[in-house]
Short mmCIF file of C-alpha atoms in Angstrom, two decimals:
data_model
loop_
_atom_site.label_atom_id
_atom_site.label_comp_id
_atom_site.label_asym_id
_atom_site.label_seq_id
_atom_site.Cartn_x
_atom_site.Cartn_y
_atom_site.Cartn_z
CA UNK U 1 0.00 0.00 0.00
CA UNK U 2 1.32 3.45 -0.90
CA UNK U 3 2.20 5.70 2.01
CA UNK U 4 0.58 8.66 0.22
CA UNK U 5 -2.52 7.97 -1.84
CA UNK U 6 -4.39 10.90 -3.36
CA UNK U 7 -7.38 10.04 -5.50
CA UNK U 8 -8.98 12.82 -7.53
CA UNK U 9 -8.50 15.54 -4.94
CA UNK U 10 -9.65 19.12 -5.30
CA UNK U 11 -8.50 21.88 -2.97
CA UNK U 12 -10.03 25.33 -3.11
CA UNK U 13 -9.57 28.43 -0.99
CA UNK U 14 -12.53 30.51 0.13
CA UNK U 15 -13.09 33.36 -2.29
CA UNK U 16 -10.83 31.83 -4.94
CA UNK U 17 -12.02 31.90 -8.53
CA UNK U 18 -11.28 28.21 -9.03
CA UNK U 19 -9.81 25.24 -7.20
CA UNK U 20 -6.05 25.44 -6.75
CA UNK U 21 -5.67 21.66 -6.94
CA UNK U 22 -7.89 20.02 -9.55
CA UNK U 23 -8.62 16.34 -9.90
CA UNK U 24 -5.13 15.38 -8.82
CA UNK U 25 -4.18 11.78 -8.18
CA UNK U 26 -0.80 10.75 -6.85
CA UNK U 27 0.68 7.70 -5.14
CA UNK U 28 3.99 7.78 -3.34
CA UNK U 29 5.69 4.68 -1.98
CA UNK U 30 8.23 4.26 0.81
CA UNK U 31 11.74 5.41 -0.03
CA UNK U 32 10.79 7.46 -3.10
CA UNK U 33 12.57 10.75 -3.71
CA UNK U 34 10.00 13.00 -5.34
CA UNK U 35 10.91 16.41 -6.70
CA UNK U 36 7.90 18.64 -7.40
CA UNK U 37 8.50 21.41 -9.90
CA UNK U 38 6.45 23.81 -11.94
CA UNK U 39 5.79 27.51 -12.37
CA UNK U 40 4.66 29.86 -9.62
CA UNK U 41 1.05 29.37 -8.49
CA UNK U 42 0.92 25.87 -10.00
CA UNK U 43 -0.36 24.59 -6.64
CA UNK U 44 2.83 22.97 -5.33
CA UNK U 45 2.62 24.34 -1.77
CA UNK U 46 -1.13 23.72 -1.67
CA UNK U 47 -0.48 20.11 -2.69
CA UNK U 48 1.90 19.64 0.26
CA UNK U 49 -0.55 21.32 2.66
CA UNK U 50 -3.40 19.18 1.33
CA UNK U 51 -1.33 16.07 2.03
CA UNK U 52 -0.79 16.97 5.71
CA UNK U 53 -4.23 18.51 6.18
CA UNK U 54 -3.12 22.08 6.87
CA UNK U 55 -5.44 23.00 4.00
CA UNK U 56 -8.76 21.22 3.72
CA UNK U 57 -9.38 19.03 0.71
CA UNK U 58 -12.72 20.03 -0.77
CA UNK U 59 -13.30 16.88 -2.80
CA UNK U 60 -11.66 13.52 -3.34
CA UNK U 61 -9.89 11.08 -1.04
CA UNK U 62 -6.48 11.50 0.56
CA UNK U 63 -4.85 8.76 2.61
CA UNK U 64 -1.47 9.30 4.27
CA UNK U 65 0.21 6.61 6.39
CA UNK U 66 -3.07 4.71 6.16
CA UNK U 67 -5.01 7.61 7.71
CA UNK U 68 -7.81 9.61 6.13
CA UNK U 69 -6.44 13.17 6.02
CA UNK U 70 -9.89 14.81 6.12
CA UNK U 71 -10.82 12.97 9.31
CA UNK U 72 -7.62 12.90 11.38
CA UNK U 73 -5.41 15.69 10.08
CA UNK U 74 -3.76 16.23 13.51
CA UNK U 75 -2.63 12.61 13.57
CA UNK U 76 -1.36 12.86 9.99
CA UNK U 77 0.68 15.96 10.86
CA UNK U 78 2.26 14.10 13.78
CA UNK U 79 3.66 11.58 11.32
CA UNK U 80 4.54 13.88 8.42
CA UNK U 81 7.46 16.29 8.53
CA UNK U 82 6.87 19.60 6.75
CA UNK U 83 9.47 22.32 6.30
CA UNK U 84 7.43 25.38 5.42
CA UNK U 85 8.43 27.83 2.72
CA UNK U 86 8.15 31.17 4.46
CA UNK U 87 8.83 31.91 8.07
CA UNK U 88 9.94 34.91 10.02
CA UNK U 89 11.22 34.87 13.58
CA UNK U 90 11.63 38.21 15.29
CA UNK U 91 15.11 38.82 16.74
CA UNK U 92 13.76 38.80 20.30
CA UNK U 93 11.92 35.50 20.05
CA UNK U 94 12.88 33.78 23.32
CA UNK U 95 13.55 30.29 21.93
CA UNK U 96 16.89 28.63 21.32
CA UNK U 97 17.57 26.38 18.34
CA UNK U 98 17.63 23.39 20.69
CA UNK U 99 14.15 24.24 21.99
CA UNK U 100 12.78 24.77 18.48
CA UNK U 101 14.19 21.43 17.31
CA UNK U 102 12.62 19.76 20.36
CA UNK U 103 9.23 21.24 19.41
CA UNK U 104 9.23 18.92 16.42
CA UNK U 105 8.58 16.07 18.89
CA UNK U 106 5.69 17.80 20.70
CA UNK U 107 2.89 16.73 18.34
CA UNK U 108 3.67 13.04 18.57
CA UNK U 109 4.00 13.24 22.36
CA UNK U 110 0.32 14.11 22.70
CA UNK U 111 -1.38 16.71 24.89
CA UNK U 112 0.14 17.38 28.32
CA UNK U 113 2.77 14.60 28.10
CA UNK U 114 6.30 15.63 29.00
CA UNK U 115 9.27 14.87 26.74
CA UNK U 116 11.27 11.83 27.83
CA UNK U 117 14.98 11.01 27.46
CA UNK U 118 14.40 9.52 24.01
CA UNK U 119 12.82 12.76 22.81
CA UNK U 120 15.82 14.80 23.92
CA UNK U 121 18.10 12.25 22.27
CA UNK U 122 16.13 12.45 19.00
CA UNK U 123 16.41 16.25 19.04
CA UNK U 124 20.13 16.04 19.69
CA UNK U 125 20.58 13.54 16.86
CA UNK U 126 18.71 15.86 14.47
CA UNK U 127 20.93 18.78 15.46
CA UNK U 128 24.03 16.69 14.81
CA UNK U 129 22.63 15.31 11.56
CA UNK U 130 22.01 18.81 10.17
CA UNK U 131 25.36 20.04 11.51
CA UNK U 132 24.16 22.89 13.71
CA UNK U 133 25.66 21.83 17.05
CA UNK U 134 27.36 25.24 17.37
CA UNK U 135 23.98 27.01 17.07
CA UNK U 136 22.06 24.83 19.55
CA UNK U 137 22.10 27.34 22.40
CA UNK U 138 21.60 30.47 20.29
CA UNK U 139 18.21 32.17 20.07
CA UNK U 140 16.70 31.41 16.69
CA UNK U 141 15.71 35.00 15.88
CA UNK U 142 19.33 36.14 15.92
CA UNK U 143 20.45 33.65 13.26
CA UNK U 144 20.77 34.19 9.51
CA UNK U 145 18.04 32.99 7.15
CA UNK U 146 20.10 29.95 6.14
CA UNK U 147 20.80 28.97 9.74
CA UNK U 148 17.11 29.31 10.58
CA UNK U 149 16.29 27.10 7.61
CA UNK U 150 18.69 24.44 8.90
CA UNK U 151 17.06 24.67 12.34
CA UNK U 152 13.62 24.11 10.79
CA UNK U 153 14.94 21.10 8.88
CA UNK U 154 16.35 19.70 12.16
CA UNK U 155 12.95 20.43 13.81
CA UNK U 156 11.32 18.14 11.28
CA UNK U 157 14.02 15.46 11.35
CA UNK U 158 13.67 15.29 15.16
CA UNK U 159 10.05 14.32 14.60
CA UNK U 160 11.27 11.07 12.99
CA UNK U 161 8.59 11.42 10.32
CA UNK U 162 7.16 8.68 8.16
CA UNK U 163 7.02 11.15 5.24
CA UNK U 164 9.22 14.22 4.79
CA UNK U 165 7.85 17.19 2.83
CA UNK U 166 10.04 20.18 2.06
CA UNK U 167 8.87 23.40 0.49
CA UNK U 168 11.84 25.14 -1.10
CA UNK U 169 14.06 24.09 1.79
CA UNK U 170 17.28 25.40 0.25
CA UNK U 171 16.23 28.89 -0.81
CA UNK U 172 18.54 30.52 1.76
CA UNK U 173 21.33 27.97 1.76
CA UNK U 174 24.72 28.03 0.06
CA UNK U 175 25.77 25.28 -2.34
CA UNK U 176 27.74 23.28 0.23
CA UNK U 177 24.87 23.30 2.74
CA UNK U 178 22.47 22.23 -0.02
CA UNK U 179 24.66 19.36 -1.07
CA UNK U 180 25.20 18.27 2.52
CA UNK U 181 21.46 18.32 3.36
CA UNK U 182 20.56 16.55 0.12
CA UNK U 183 22.81 13.78 1.45
CA UNK U 184 20.80 13.77 4.69
CA UNK U 185 17.53 13.42 2.77
CA UNK U 186 19.03 10.75 0.52
CA UNK U 187 19.87 8.77 3.66
CA UNK U 188 16.30 9.24 4.94
CA UNK U 189 14.93 7.98 1.61
CA UNK U 190 17.31 5.00 1.78
CA UNK U 191 15.76 4.14 5.16
CA UNK U 192 12.32 4.16 3.57
CA UNK U 193 11.08 7.68 4.36
CA UNK U 194 9.67 9.18 1.16
CA UNK U 195 10.89 12.70 0.40
CA UNK U 196 8.60 15.20 -1.37
CA UNK U 197 10.51 18.31 -2.24
CA UNK U 198 9.16 21.43 -3.90
CA UNK U 199 12.08 23.21 -5.52
CA UNK U 200 13.04 25.81 -8.10
CA UNK U 201 16.80 25.25 -7.92
CA UNK U 202 17.99 21.73 -8.62
CA UNK U 203 21.74 21.80 -8.13
CA UNK U 204 23.09 19.29 -5.66
CA UNK U 205 20.26 16.77 -6.04
CA UNK U 206 21.44 13.33 -4.84
CA UNK U 207 22.68 10.72 -7.33
CA UNK U 208 19.72 8.39 -6.86
CA UNK U 209 16.70 7.73 -9.09
CA UNK U 210 14.43 10.73 -8.78
CA UNK U 211 10.74 10.85 -9.48
CA UNK U 212 9.94 14.19 -11.04
CA UNK U 213 6.40 15.55 -10.76
CA UNK U 214 5.72 18.74 -12.70
CA UNK U 215 2.60 20.66 -11.79
CA UNK U 216 0.68 23.05 -13.95
CA UNK U 217 -2.49 24.90 -12.96
CA UNK U 218 -3.34 22.52 -10.14
CA UNK U 219 -2.75 19.34 -12.13
CA UNK U 220 0.18 17.04 -12.71
CA UNK U 221 1.48 17.61 -16.23
CA UNK U 222 4.44 15.27 -16.02
CA UNK U 223 5.27 12.38 -13.70
CA UNK U 224 8.36 10.35 -14.55
CA UNK U 225 11.55 8.90 -13.16
CA UNK U 226 14.82 10.50 -14.11
CA UNK U 227 18.39 11.17 -12.97
CA UNK U 228 19.33 14.25 -10.95
CA UNK U 229 21.09 15.97 -13.86
CA UNK U 230 18.00 15.63 -16.08
CA UNK U 231 15.58 17.35 -13.70
CA UNK U 232 16.24 20.92 -14.73
CA UNK U 233 16.11 20.16 -18.46
CA UNK U 234 12.83 18.32 -18.18
CA UNK U 235 11.25 21.16 -16.22
CA UNK U 236 12.55 23.70 -18.75
CA UNK U 237 10.97 21.70 -21.57
CA UNK U 238 7.73 21.28 -19.64
CA UNK U 239 7.55 25.00 -18.89
CA UNK U 240 8.39 26.40 -22.31
CA UNK U 241 6.86 29.80 -21.66
CA UNK U 242 8.19 31.60 -18.57
CA UNK U 243 5.44 31.74 -15.99
CA UNK U 244 3.22 29.51 -18.07
CA UNK U 245 3.67 25.79 -18.04
CA UNK U 246 2.69 23.94 -21.20
CA UNK U 247 2.52 20.24 -21.65
CA UNK U 248 5.04 18.86 -24.10
CA UNK U 249 3.35 17.29 -27.06
CA UNK C 1 -5.49 34.03 53.93
CA UNK C 2 -3.10 36.73 55.11
CA UNK C 3 -5.18 37.72 58.16
CA UNK C 4 -2.53 36.38 60.53
CA UNK C 5 -0.01 38.83 59.09
CA UNK C 6 -2.23 41.85 58.46
CA UNK C 7 -4.78 42.89 61.06
CA UNK C 8 -6.66 45.40 58.95
CA UNK C 9 -9.22 43.42 56.96
CA UNK C 10 -9.53 45.98 54.17
CA UNK C 11 -5.76 46.09 53.59
CA UNK C 12 -5.58 42.32 53.84
CA UNK C 13 -8.31 41.80 51.23
CA UNK C 14 -6.82 44.42 48.93
CA UNK C 15 -3.39 42.82 49.13
CA UNK C 16 -4.70 39.32 48.53
CA UNK C 17 -6.78 40.46 45.59
CA UNK C 18 -3.91 42.36 44.01
CA UNK C 19 -1.56 39.41 44.48
CA UNK C 20 -3.87 36.92 42.77
CA UNK C 21 -4.94 39.32 40.01
CA UNK C 22 -1.37 40.36 39.24
CA UNK C 23 -0.01 36.80 39.16
CA UNK C 24 -2.85 35.55 36.97
CA UNK C 25 -2.78 38.44 34.52
CA UNK C 26 1.01 38.55 34.24
CA UNK C 27 1.29 34.81 33.52
CA UNK C 28 -1.36 35.06 30.82
CA UNK C 29 0.28 38.29 29.65
CA UNK C 30 3.48 36.43 28.74
CA UNK C 31 1.48 34.28 26.31
CA UNK C 32 -0.60 37.17 25.02
CA UNK C 33 2.37 39.42 24.33
CA UNK C 34 4.30 36.72 22.44
CA UNK C 35 1.23 35.92 20.34
CA UNK C 36 0.72 39.61 19.49
CA UNK C 37 -2.72 39.48 21.05
CA UNK C 38 -2.30 42.42 23.41
CA UNK C 39 -5.63 43.87 22.36
CA UNK C 40 -7.32 40.88 23.98
CA UNK C 41 -6.87 42.83 27.23
CA UNK C 42 -9.00 45.70 25.92
CA UNK C 43 -11.60 43.42 24.43
CA UNK C 44 -12.06 41.10 27.38
CA UNK C 45 -12.10 43.91 29.91
CA UNK C 46 -14.77 45.75 27.92
CA UNK C 47 -16.72 42.54 27.41
CA UNK C 48 -16.70 42.08 31.19
CA UNK C 49 -17.67 45.74 31.54
CA UNK C 50 -20.59 45.28 29.13
CA UNK C 51 -21.63 42.11 30.96
CA UNK C 52 -21.56 43.90 34.31
CA UNK C 53 -23.64 46.75 32.88
CA UNK C 54 -26.10 44.17 31.55
CA UNK C 55 -26.29 42.57 34.99
CA UNK C 56 -27.03 45.91 36.62
CA UNK C 57 -29.61 46.65 33.94
CA UNK C 58 -31.35 43.32 34.55
CA UNK C 59 -30.97 43.54 38.33
CA UNK C 60 -28.80 40.42 38.33
CA UNK C 61 -25.40 39.74 39.90
CA UNK C 62 -23.06 42.01 37.92
CA UNK C 63 -20.02 39.80 38.44
CA UNK C 64 -21.80 36.71 37.14
CA UNK C 65 -23.09 38.51 34.05
CA UNK C 66 -19.61 39.98 33.51
CA UNK C 67 -18.15 36.46 33.51
CA UNK C 68 -20.93 35.13 31.27
CA UNK C 69 -20.58 37.95 28.72
CA UNK C 70 -16.78 37.59 28.68
CA UNK C 71 -17.14 33.87 28.07
CA UNK C 72 -19.46 34.50 25.14
CA UNK C 73 -17.01 36.99 23.64
CA UNK C 74 -14.07 34.62 24.27
CA UNK C 75 -15.99 31.84 22.56
CA UNK C 76 -16.56 34.10 19.55
CA UNK C 77 -12.96 35.23 18.96
CA UNK C 78 -11.58 31.98 17.51
CA UNK C 79 -14.54 30.90 15.35
CA UNK C 80 -15.18 34.44 14.03
CA UNK C 81 -11.49 34.81 13.07
CA UNK C 82 -11.53 31.40 11.37
CA UNK C 83 -14.82 31.97 9.58
CA UNK C 84 -14.13 35.56 8.47
CA UNK C 85 -10.49 34.73 7.63
CA UNK C 86 -9.39 37.71 9.70
CA UNK C 87 -6.41 38.11 12.00
CA UNK C 88 -7.42 37.56 15.62
CA UNK C 89 -6.43 41.17 16.31
CA UNK C 90 -9.05 42.47 13.84
CA UNK C 91 -11.73 40.24 15.38
CA UNK C 92 -10.77 41.55 18.81
CA UNK C 93 -11.26 45.09 17.50
CA UNK C 94 -14.77 44.28 16.25
CA UNK C 95 -15.75 42.57 19.51
CA UNK C 96 -14.23 45.39 21.55
CA UNK C 97 -16.39 47.94 19.73
CA UNK C 98 -19.48 45.75 20.16
CA UNK C 99 -18.84 45.34 23.90
CA UNK C 100 -18.26 49.05 24.39
CA UNK C 101 -21.43 49.85 22.44
CA UNK C 102 -23.48 47.46 24.60
CA UNK C 103 -22.05 48.99 27.80
CA UNK C 104 -22.58 52.61 26.74
CA UNK C 105 -26.06 51.84 25.41
CA UNK C 106 -27.15 50.25 28.69
CA UNK C 107 -25.58 52.93 30.91
CA UNK C 108 -27.13 55.74 28.83
CA UNK C 109 -30.50 54.00 28.75
CA UNK C 110 -30.50 53.51 32.52
CA UNK C 111 -29.60 57.16 33.07
CA UNK C 112 -32.40 58.13 30.69
CA UNK C 113 -34.81 55.94 32.64
CA UNK C 114 -33.70 57.58 35.87
CA UNK C 115 -31.98 54.45 37.20
CA UNK C 116 -28.55 55.96 37.72
CA UNK C 117 -25.69 53.52 37.20
CA UNK C 118 -22.28 54.20 38.62
CA UNK C 119 -19.79 52.74 36.20
CA UNK C 120 -16.76 54.14 37.98
CA UNK C 121 -16.11 50.97 40.02
CA UNK C 122 -16.12 48.92 36.82
CA UNK C 123 -13.88 51.36 34.98
CA UNK C 124 -11.40 52.09 37.74
CA UNK C 125 -11.89 49.17 40.14
CA UNK C 126 -12.69 49.22 43.83
CA UNK C 127 -10.16 47.14 45.67
CA UNK C 128 -11.23 48.28 49.16
CA UNK C 129 -14.75 46.88 49.08
CA UNK C 130 -14.21 43.29 48.04
CA UNK C 131 -16.04 40.27 49.39
CA UNK C 132 -14.14 37.24 50.64
CA UNK C 133 -15.84 35.09 47.97
CA UNK C 134 -14.42 37.31 45.23
CA UNK C 135 -10.93 36.74 46.57
CA UNK C 136 -11.49 32.98 46.73
CA UNK C 137 -12.68 33.07 43.11
CA UNK C 138 -9.57 35.04 42.13
CA UNK C 139 -7.35 32.55 43.96
CA UNK C 140 -9.07 29.71 42.12
CA UNK C 141 -8.56 31.30 38.70
CA UNK C 142 -4.94 32.07 39.62
CA UNK C 143 -4.32 28.37 40.31
CA UNK C 144 -6.20 27.50 37.12
CA UNK C 145 -3.89 29.78 35.09
CA UNK C 146 -0.79 28.26 36.74
CA UNK C 147 -2.09 24.72 36.13
CA UNK C 148 -2.89 25.61 32.52
CA UNK C 149 0.65 26.83 31.88
CA UNK C 150 2.25 23.87 33.69
CA UNK C 151 -0.03 21.31 32.04
CA UNK C 152 0.17 22.65 28.50
CA UNK C 153 3.65 24.16 28.73
CA UNK C 154 5.05 22.44 25.66
CA UNK C 155 1.96 23.23 23.55
CA UNK C 156 1.90 26.84 24.75
CA UNK C 157 5.59 27.37 24.04
CA UNK C 158 5.22 25.92 20.52
CA UNK C 159 2.21 28.15 19.82
CA UNK C 160 4.07 31.17 21.19
CA UNK C 161 6.95 30.35 18.84
CA UNK C 162 4.88 30.05 15.67
CA UNK C 163 1.28 28.95 15.32
CA UNK C 164 1.63 27.49 11.83
CA UNK C 165 4.76 25.53 12.68
CA UNK C 166 3.06 24.24 15.84
CA UNK C 167 0.08 23.13 13.79
CA UNK C 168 2.34 21.46 11.22
CA UNK C 169 4.01 19.57 14.09
CA UNK C 170 0.64 18.01 14.90
CA UNK C 171 -0.10 20.04 18.03
CA UNK C 172 -3.79 20.64 18.73
CA UNK C 173 -3.37 24.38 18.41
CA UNK C 174 -7.06 25.33 18.35
CA UNK C 175 -7.91 23.43 21.52
CA UNK C 176 -5.10 25.06 23.52
CA UNK C 177 -5.89 28.47 22.01
CA UNK C 178 -9.56 28.23 22.94
CA UNK C 179 -8.74 27.15 26.52
CA UNK C 180 -6.39 30.13 26.74
CA UNK C 181 -9.14 32.51 25.62
CA UNK C 182 -11.53 31.12 28.24
CA UNK C 183 -9.03 31.48 31.06
CA UNK C 184 -8.26 35.04 29.97
CA UNK C 185 -11.99 35.81 29.91
CA UNK C 186 -12.46 34.39 33.38
CA UNK C 187 -9.42 36.17 34.80
CA UNK C 188 -10.34 39.53 33.34
CA UNK C 189 -13.97 39.29 34.48
CA UNK C 190 -12.93 38.44 38.02
CA UNK C 191 -10.23 41.11 38.13
CA UNK C 192 -12.58 43.82 36.88
CA UNK C 193 -13.73 44.79 40.38
CA UNK C 194 -10.16 45.13 41.55
CA UNK C 195 -8.24 47.13 38.97
CA UNK C 196 -11.11 48.09 36.69
CA UNK C 197 -11.65 47.68 32.99
CA UNK C 198 -9.19 50.37 32.04
CA UNK C 199 -6.24 49.32 34.16
CA UNK C 200 -6.38 45.57 33.70
CA UNK C 201 -4.43 46.09 30.49
CA UNK C 202 -1.48 47.18 32.62
CA UNK C 203 -1.42 43.87 34.50
CA UNK C 204 -1.75 41.87 31.28
CA UNK C 205 0.89 43.63 29.24
CA UNK C 206 3.42 45.51 31.38
CA UNK C 207 4.93 42.73 33.55
CA UNK C 208 5.42 40.55 30.44
CA UNK C 209 7.02 43.50 28.64
CA UNK C 210 9.39 44.06 31.57
CA UNK C 211 10.32 40.37 31.59
CA UNK C 212 10.85 40.54 27.84
CA UNK C 213 13.56 43.17 28.35
CA UNK C 214 15.73 40.77 30.34
CA UNK C 215 14.73 37.17 29.67
CA UNK C 216 16.29 35.07 26.94
CA UNK C 217 13.85 32.18 27.29
CA UNK C 218 10.14 31.65 27.90
CA UNK C 219 10.58 29.68 31.12
CA UNK C 220 12.26 32.65 32.81
CA UNK C 221 9.60 35.01 31.43
CA UNK C 222 6.94 32.93 33.18
CA UNK C 223 8.85 33.42 36.44
CA UNK C 224 10.03 37.03 36.10
CA UNK C 225 6.71 38.53 34.90
CA UNK C 226 4.59 37.33 37.87
CA UNK C 227 7.45 38.08 40.29
CA UNK C 228 7.62 41.70 39.09
CA UNK C 229 3.82 42.03 39.13
CA UNK C 230 3.61 40.53 42.60
CA UNK C 231 6.29 42.81 44.04
CA UNK C 232 4.85 45.96 42.45
CA UNK C 233 1.30 45.09 43.52
CA UNK C 234 2.30 44.39 47.11
CA UNK C 235 4.38 47.57 47.24
CA UNK C 236 1.55 49.53 45.61
CA UNK C 237 -1.03 48.32 48.14
CA UNK C 238 1.27 49.16 51.04
CA UNK C 239 2.10 52.63 49.65
CA UNK C 240 -1.53 53.38 48.77
CA UNK C 241 -2.79 52.65 52.28
CA UNK C 242 0.21 54.29 53.95
CA UNK C 243 -0.12 57.54 51.98
CA UNK C 244 -3.88 57.43 51.25
CA UNK C 245 -3.79 56.99 47.49
CA UNK C 246 -5.95 54.96 45.07
CA UNK C 247 -4.54 51.42 44.87
CA UNK C 248 -5.06 50.32 41.25
CA UNK C 249 -3.82 53.50 39.51
CA UNK C 250 -0.80 53.56 41.80
CA UNK C 251 0.09 49.97 40.93
CA UNK C 252 -0.37 50.80 37.24
CA UNK C 253 1.97 53.79 37.54
CA UNK C 254 4.56 51.78 39.46
CA UNK C 255 4.54 49.05 36.82
CA UNK C 256 4.87 51.64 34.05
CA UNK C 257 7.83 53.22 35.86
CA UNK C 258 9.41 49.77 36.22
CA UNK C 259 8.92 49.22 32.49
CA UNK C 260 10.62 52.52 31.65
CA UNK C 261 13.51 51.56 33.92
CA UNK C 262 13.76 48.10 32.37
CA UNK C 263 13.99 49.59 28.87
CA UNK C 264 16.85 51.80 30.01
CA UNK C 265 18.69 49.03 31.84
CA UNK C 266 18.03 46.10 29.51
CA UNK C 267 21.23 44.24 28.66
CA UNK C 268 19.40 42.18 26.08
CA UNK C 269 19.66 44.89 23.44
CA UNK C 270 23.32 45.58 24.17
CA UNK C 271 25.41 45.81 20.99
CA UNK C 272 28.49 43.65 21.17
CA UNK C 273 31.44 45.54 19.72
CA UNK C 274 34.04 42.85 20.34
CA UNK C 275 36.40 42.66 17.38
CA UNK C 276 37.51 39.05 17.94
#
């Protein structure tokens, strides 16, 4: 059984002229490395937020980790990591990186339960895995955008998710950090955690078979397996007009 | 509770009431200020004010109607914000205006009908004429606020950090948020008689702002804010009775002075000019 199973889903926002996601079906299995590309406003972020129930699906059926997303979205979010695209932390926010990483565990702990030794260990492992040990005791608001992005990735790794979704996770990172973190995600995929990554820059993708999903106006216009170095070319060909994605004939 | 230490019943009641109100409001204030919901102080205090006016209009217990009206308003904030897709701050503005309109309408109508209504105790508080039951109720809500923070500490801290990230982590954000609103409503309604609808804002916002000038983490803010509020309230009650001054405005002025001092002395905003 696929870990993500979307069958003809529609997602619409209140007041929107039309549904952002339209009749979209997608199955993702364990260990897959899925790169989601496409022009702006193609519905990539909405797709991720439909999968973890942050945005309500208006029609269709979505099952993640065997759970119906429309019914138990809280439970789905406890199992699915999601690095959001835009965040801003004010410089005086009174939370250290270590505390923020630990928060990734809070959902799965359940209401009112205190973190145990294993939760602290998982947070520490995530910090080490992302390579931000030197930032652990710094307040997150005082860090650079790239460092904050790494902290948010560690926050989601600490969760030990069954699915990892990343929305432009490398937008603030330098090439070396990108390459290093791609290695971290490759390792997660090797262990069976599917990776769904929305991206616009594709340098440093890992040298493993990649499933490329190109979205256009709320639908999937291309879904195929390819190598890392082919991703950018395929997306260029799929999106022949800048800002307007056309299906290749 | 403090009768063994303070012989004068009026002073004793005033001190007890100020202690419980200041601890409760300052603890909740830490959450409110981090969530940029400071206007909830205005809204809830005016909702309680409108409820009390309604109680007086109907000849019912003003405190009970103040609590009931605050609860209704608290219950509306979340769903109205969600339904209207508005920021909670905008919803608070709408509900604040509605509460104020209800209060003014009822007070004006009663004056017109010749049933004079003194709103001064609701606006400015009346800490010297409290009943023992009111203090017990305040003590209960103070313990409720402390239990809420201790019980939901991890959820509260995640929500204070970032609501969307907390929700994405699988935390039941709405449930905790709605409980928070109810406890604020209850605290404000019960504190209305003590510091009044206008000054309650000081207890909700100022101690948390003072703590924010010095504290680098939330845990210490939850300790420093009530400690500052407690000290200033106790000192204010003593000074007010010693020098015959109104209690609540004096406490408000003392807290404001402490805030000004904290801004000047804060080491948190120090610029580090070390070259190596």
